[in-house]
Amino acid sequence: MARSLPKPIAGGLFISLEGGEGSGKSTLIRRIEAFLASKGCDVLVTREPGGPPIAERIREILLDPASRAMDPLTELFLYLASRRQNVVERIRPHLAAGGVVISDRYADASVAYQGGGRDLGLERVDALNREAIGDCVPDLTFFLDIEPERGLARGPGLTPSGGRGDRIEQEDLAFHRRVREAYRAWARRHPGRIRVLDARQSAEAVAEAALAAVLDLLRAKGVEA
Ligand SMILES: Nc1ncnc2c1ncn2[C@@H]1O[C@H](COP(=O)(O)OP(=O)(O)O)[C@@H](O)[C@H]1O
Ligand SMILES: [Mg+2]
């Protein structure tokens, strides 16, 4: 039997997931992806840093534990460059075609990691983000909030890079705490877009809360669901 064609959504639908290591982003993405596919959406899952080949090459430089000498602004510019390339080559075209994009981290991650963690300043990073992404802002962002100790203790998830141990993951606890505080402050500033989920809950409870929000968004976009 022929499969039905994916349902286009005017302007597409863009969802990003944010949070520290082990907060459950990859786990939740699989649930959202399956849910949206079951609704007939054309779903593209992408991750940061990375995506198209140019962005994947930037990812290697960023995450390589040997890149110890990297300056914080250099780090920010590389994230922005990777993001820009992913927006232009993958994200924007998929949204323009009426598809759904789910990104494992996006612009808010730079606000939290470089703005907060590296202390470059949230507003400063936000301004540079805008240069990189233009109007390509997510419709909905989930921030999976959990104490860094607890997330890190969950152990490696199914990350394509092979789990924990990359250059950013190896930062000390104080760094991860600054990242979390920055995410929380940023979420308070963007209450309409950023949905905070208590990531200490079971994966099932997190998914239930997230899928309810995704369903609301589908309805708001005029998709029968
Ligand atoms: N809500 C949860 N409660 C307990 N363990 C979880 C939960 N969500 C995910 N996990 C587990 O924690 C680990 C990290 O999850 P993952 O989704 O890979 O996190 P992230 O992508 O944010 O680093 C995995 O082993 C996963 O199965
Ligand atoms: Mg992950």
Coordinates of N, CA and C in Angstrom, one line a residue, residues 19-115:
G19 N 19.2 22.0 27.3 CA 19.4 21.4 28.6 C 20.8 20.9 28.7
G20 N 21.2 20.6 29.9 CA 22.6 20.1 30.2 C 22.8 18.7 29.7
E21 N 24.0 18.2 30.0 CA 24.3 16.8 29.7 C 23.4 15.9 30.5
G22 N 22.9 14.9 29.8 CA 22.1 13.9 30.5 C 20.7 14.3 31.0
S23 N 20.3 15.5 30.5 CA 19.0 16.0 30.9 C 17.8 15.2 30.2
G24 N 18.1 14.5 29.2 CA 17.1 13.7 28.5 C 16.7 14.2 27.1
K25 N 17.5 15.1 26.5 CA 17.1 15.6 25.2 C 17.0 14.6 24.1
S26 N 18.0 13.7 24.0 CA 17.9 12.7 22.9 C 16.8 11.8 23.2
T27 N 16.5 11.4 24.4 CA 15.4 10.5 24.7 C 14.1 11.2 24.3
L28 N 13.9 12.4 24.7 CA 12.7 13.1 24.4 C 12.5 13.4 22.9
I29 N 13.6 13.6 22.2 CA 13.5 13.9 20.7 C 13.0 12.6 20.0
R30 N 13.4 11.5 20.5 CA 12.8 10.2 19.8 C 11.3 10.2 20.0
R31 N 10.8 10.6 21.2 CA 9.4 10.5 21.4 C 8.7 11.6 20.5
I32 N 9.2 12.8 20.5 CA 8.5 13.8 19.7 C 8.6 13.5 18.2
E33 N 9.7 13.0 17.8 CA 9.8 12.6 16.4 C 8.8 11.5 16.0
A34 N 8.6 10.5 16.8 CA 7.7 9.4 16.5 C 6.3 10.0 16.6
F35 N 6.0 10.9 17.5 CA 4.6 11.4 17.6 C 4.3 12.3 16.4
L36 N 5.2 13.1 15.9 CA 4.9 14.0 14.8 C 4.9 13.2 13.5
A37 N 5.7 12.1 13.4 CA 5.6 11.3 12.2 C 4.3 10.6 12.2
S38 N 3.8 10.2 13.3 CA 2.5 9.5 13.4 C 1.3 10.5 13.0
K39 N 1.6 11.8 13.1 CA 0.6 12.8 12.7 C 0.8 13.1 11.2
G40 N 1.7 12.5 10.5 CA 1.9 12.7 9.1 C 2.8 13.8 8.7
C41 N 3.6 14.3 9.7 CA 4.6 15.4 9.5 C 5.9 14.8 8.9
D42 N 6.5 15.7 8.1 CA 7.8 15.4 7.5 C 8.9 15.9 8.4
V43 N 9.5 15.0 9.2 CA 10.3 15.4 10.4 C 11.8 15.3 10.0
L44 N 12.5 16.4 10.3 CA 14.0 16.4 10.2 C 14.5 16.6 11.6
V45 N 15.4 15.7 12.0 CA 16.0 15.9 13.3 C 17.4 16.3 13.1
T46 N 17.9 17.3 13.8 CA 19.2 17.8 13.6 C 19.8 18.1 15.0
R47 N 21.1 18.2 15.0 CA 21.8 18.5 16.3 C 22.9 19.5 16.1
E48 N 23.2 20.1 17.3 CA 24.2 21.1 17.3 C 25.4 20.7 18.2
P49 N 26.6 21.1 17.9 CA 26.9 21.7 16.6 C 26.9 20.6 15.6
G50 N 26.6 20.9 14.3 CA 26.6 19.9 13.3 C 25.5 20.1 12.3
G51 N 25.2 19.0 11.5 CA 24.2 19.0 10.5 C 24.9 18.7 9.2
P52 N 24.9 19.7 8.2 CA 25.6 19.5 6.9 C 27.1 19.3 7.1
P53 N 27.8 18.8 6.1 CA 29.2 18.5 6.2 C 30.1 19.6 6.8
I54 N 29.9 20.8 6.3 CA 30.7 21.9 6.8 C 30.5 22.1 8.3
A55 N 29.3 22.0 8.8 CA 29.0 22.1 10.2 C 29.5 21.0 11.0
E56 N 29.5 19.8 10.4 CA 30.1 18.6 11.1 C 31.6 18.8 11.3
R57 N 32.2 19.4 10.3 CA 33.7 19.6 10.4 C 34.0 20.6 11.5
I58 N 33.1 21.6 11.6 CA 33.3 22.6 12.7 C 33.1 21.9 14.1
R59 N 32.1 21.0 14.1 CA 31.8 20.2 15.3 C 33.1 19.5 15.8
E60 N 33.8 18.9 14.9 CA 35.0 18.1 15.3 C 36.0 19.0 16.0
I61 N 36.2 20.3 15.5 CA 37.1 21.2 16.1 C 36.6 21.6 17.5
L62 N 35.3 21.8 17.6 CA 34.7 22.3 18.9 C 34.8 21.3 20.0
L63 N 34.5 20.0 19.6 CA 34.3 19.0 20.7 C 35.6 18.3 21.0
D64 N 36.6 18.4 20.1 CA 37.9 17.7 20.3 C 38.6 18.1 21.6
P65 N 38.8 17.2 22.5 CA 39.4 17.5 23.8 C 40.8 18.1 23.6
A66 N 41.4 17.9 22.4 CA 42.7 18.5 22.1 C 42.6 20.0 21.8
S67 N 41.4 20.6 21.7 CA 41.2 22.0 21.4 C 41.2 22.8 22.7
R68 N 42.1 22.5 23.6 CA 42.2 23.1 24.9 C 42.5 24.6 24.9
A69 N 43.2 25.0 23.9 CA 43.6 26.4 23.8 C 42.5 27.3 23.3
M70 N 41.3 26.8 23.0 CA 40.3 27.6 22.4 C 39.8 28.8 23.2
D71 N 39.9 30.0 22.7 CA 39.4 31.2 23.3 C 37.9 31.2 23.3
P72 N 37.2 31.7 24.4 CA 35.8 31.7 24.5 C 35.1 32.3 23.3
L73 N 35.6 33.4 22.8 CA 34.9 34.1 21.6 C 35.1 33.2 20.3
T74 N 36.3 32.6 20.2 CA 36.5 31.7 19.1 C 35.5 30.6 19.1
E75 N 35.3 30.1 20.3 CA 34.3 29.0 20.5 C 32.9 29.5 20.1
L76 N 32.6 30.7 20.5 CA 31.2 31.2 20.2 C 31.1 31.3 18.7
F77 N 32.1 31.9 18.0 CA 32.1 32.1 16.6 C 32.0 30.8 15.8
L78 N 32.6 29.8 16.3 CA 32.5 28.5 15.6 C 31.1 27.9 15.8
Y79 N 30.6 28.0 17.0 CA 29.2 27.6 17.2 C 28.2 28.3 16.2
L80 N 28.5 29.6 16.1 CA 27.6 30.5 15.3 C 27.8 30.1 13.8
A81 N 29.0 29.8 13.4 CA 29.3 29.4 12.0 C 28.6 28.1 11.7
S82 N 28.7 27.1 12.6 CA 28.0 25.8 12.4 C 26.5 26.0 12.3
R83 N 26.0 26.8 13.2 CA 24.5 27.1 13.3 C 24.1 27.7 12.0
R84 N 24.8 28.7 11.5 CA 24.5 29.4 10.3 C 24.4 28.5 9.1
Q85 N 25.4 27.6 9.0 CA 25.4 26.7 7.9 C 24.2 25.7 7.9
N86 N 23.9 25.3 9.1 CA 22.8 24.3 9.3 C 21.5 25.0 9.0
V87 N 21.3 26.3 9.4 CA 20.1 27.0 9.1 C 19.9 27.1 7.5
V88 N 21.0 27.5 6.9 CA 21.0 27.8 5.4 C 20.8 26.5 4.6
E89 N 21.5 25.5 5.0 CA 21.5 24.3 4.2 C 20.4 23.4 4.5
R90 N 20.0 23.3 5.8 CA 19.0 22.3 6.2 C 17.7 22.8 6.8
I91 N 17.9 23.7 7.8 CA 16.7 24.0 8.6 C 15.7 24.9 7.8
R92 N 16.2 26.0 7.2 CA 15.3 26.9 6.5 C 14.6 26.2 5.3
P93 N 15.4 25.4 4.5 CA 14.7 24.8 3.4 C 13.6 23.8 3.8
H94 N 13.9 23.1 4.9 CA 12.9 22.1 5.4 C 11.7 22.8 5.9
L95 N 11.8 23.9 6.6 CA 10.7 24.6 7.1 C 9.9 25.2 5.9
A96 N 10.6 25.7 4.9 CA 10.0 26.4 3.8 C 9.1 25.4 3.0
A97 N 9.6 24.1 3.1 CA 8.8 23.0 2.4 C 7.7 22.5 3.2
G98 N 7.4 23.1 4.4 CA 6.3 22.7 5.2 C 6.6 21.6 6.2
G99 N 7.9 21.3 6.4 CA 8.3 20.2 7.3 C 8.4 20.7 8.7
V100 N 8.7 19.7 9.6 CA 9.0 20.0 11.0 C 10.5 19.7 11.2
V101 N 11.1 20.7 11.9 CA 12.5 20.5 12.3 C 12.6 20.4 13.8
I102 N 13.3 19.4 14.3 CA 13.6 19.2 15.7 C 15.1 19.3 15.9
S103 N 15.5 20.3 16.7 CA 17.0 20.5 16.8 C 17.4 20.1 18.2
D104 N 18.4 19.3 18.3 CA 19.0 18.9 19.6 C 20.0 20.0 19.9
R105 N 19.5 21.0 20.7 CA 20.2 22.3 21.0 C 20.2 23.2 19.8
Y106 N 20.1 24.5 20.1 CA 20.1 25.5 19.0 C 20.6 26.8 19.7
A107 N 20.1 28.0 19.2 CA 20.7 29.3 19.6 C 20.8 29.5 21.1
D108 N 19.8 29.0 21.9 CA 19.8 29.2 23.3 C 21.0 28.5 24.0
A109 N 21.5 27.5 23.3 CA 22.6 26.8 23.9 C 23.8 27.7 23.9
S110 N 24.0 28.6 22.9 CA 25.1 29.5 23.0 C 24.9 30.5 24.1
V111 N 23.7 31.0 24.2 CA 23.4 31.9 25.3 C 23.8 31.3 26.6
A112 N 23.4 30.0 26.8 CA 23.7 29.4 28.1 C 25.2 29.0 28.3
Y113 N 25.8 28.3 27.3 CA 27.1 27.8 27.4 C 28.2 28.9 27.2
Q114 N 28.1 29.7 26.2 CA 29.1 30.7 26.0 C 28.7 32.0 26.8
G115 N 27.4 32.4 26.7 CA 27.0 33.6 27.5 C 27.1 33.4 29.0

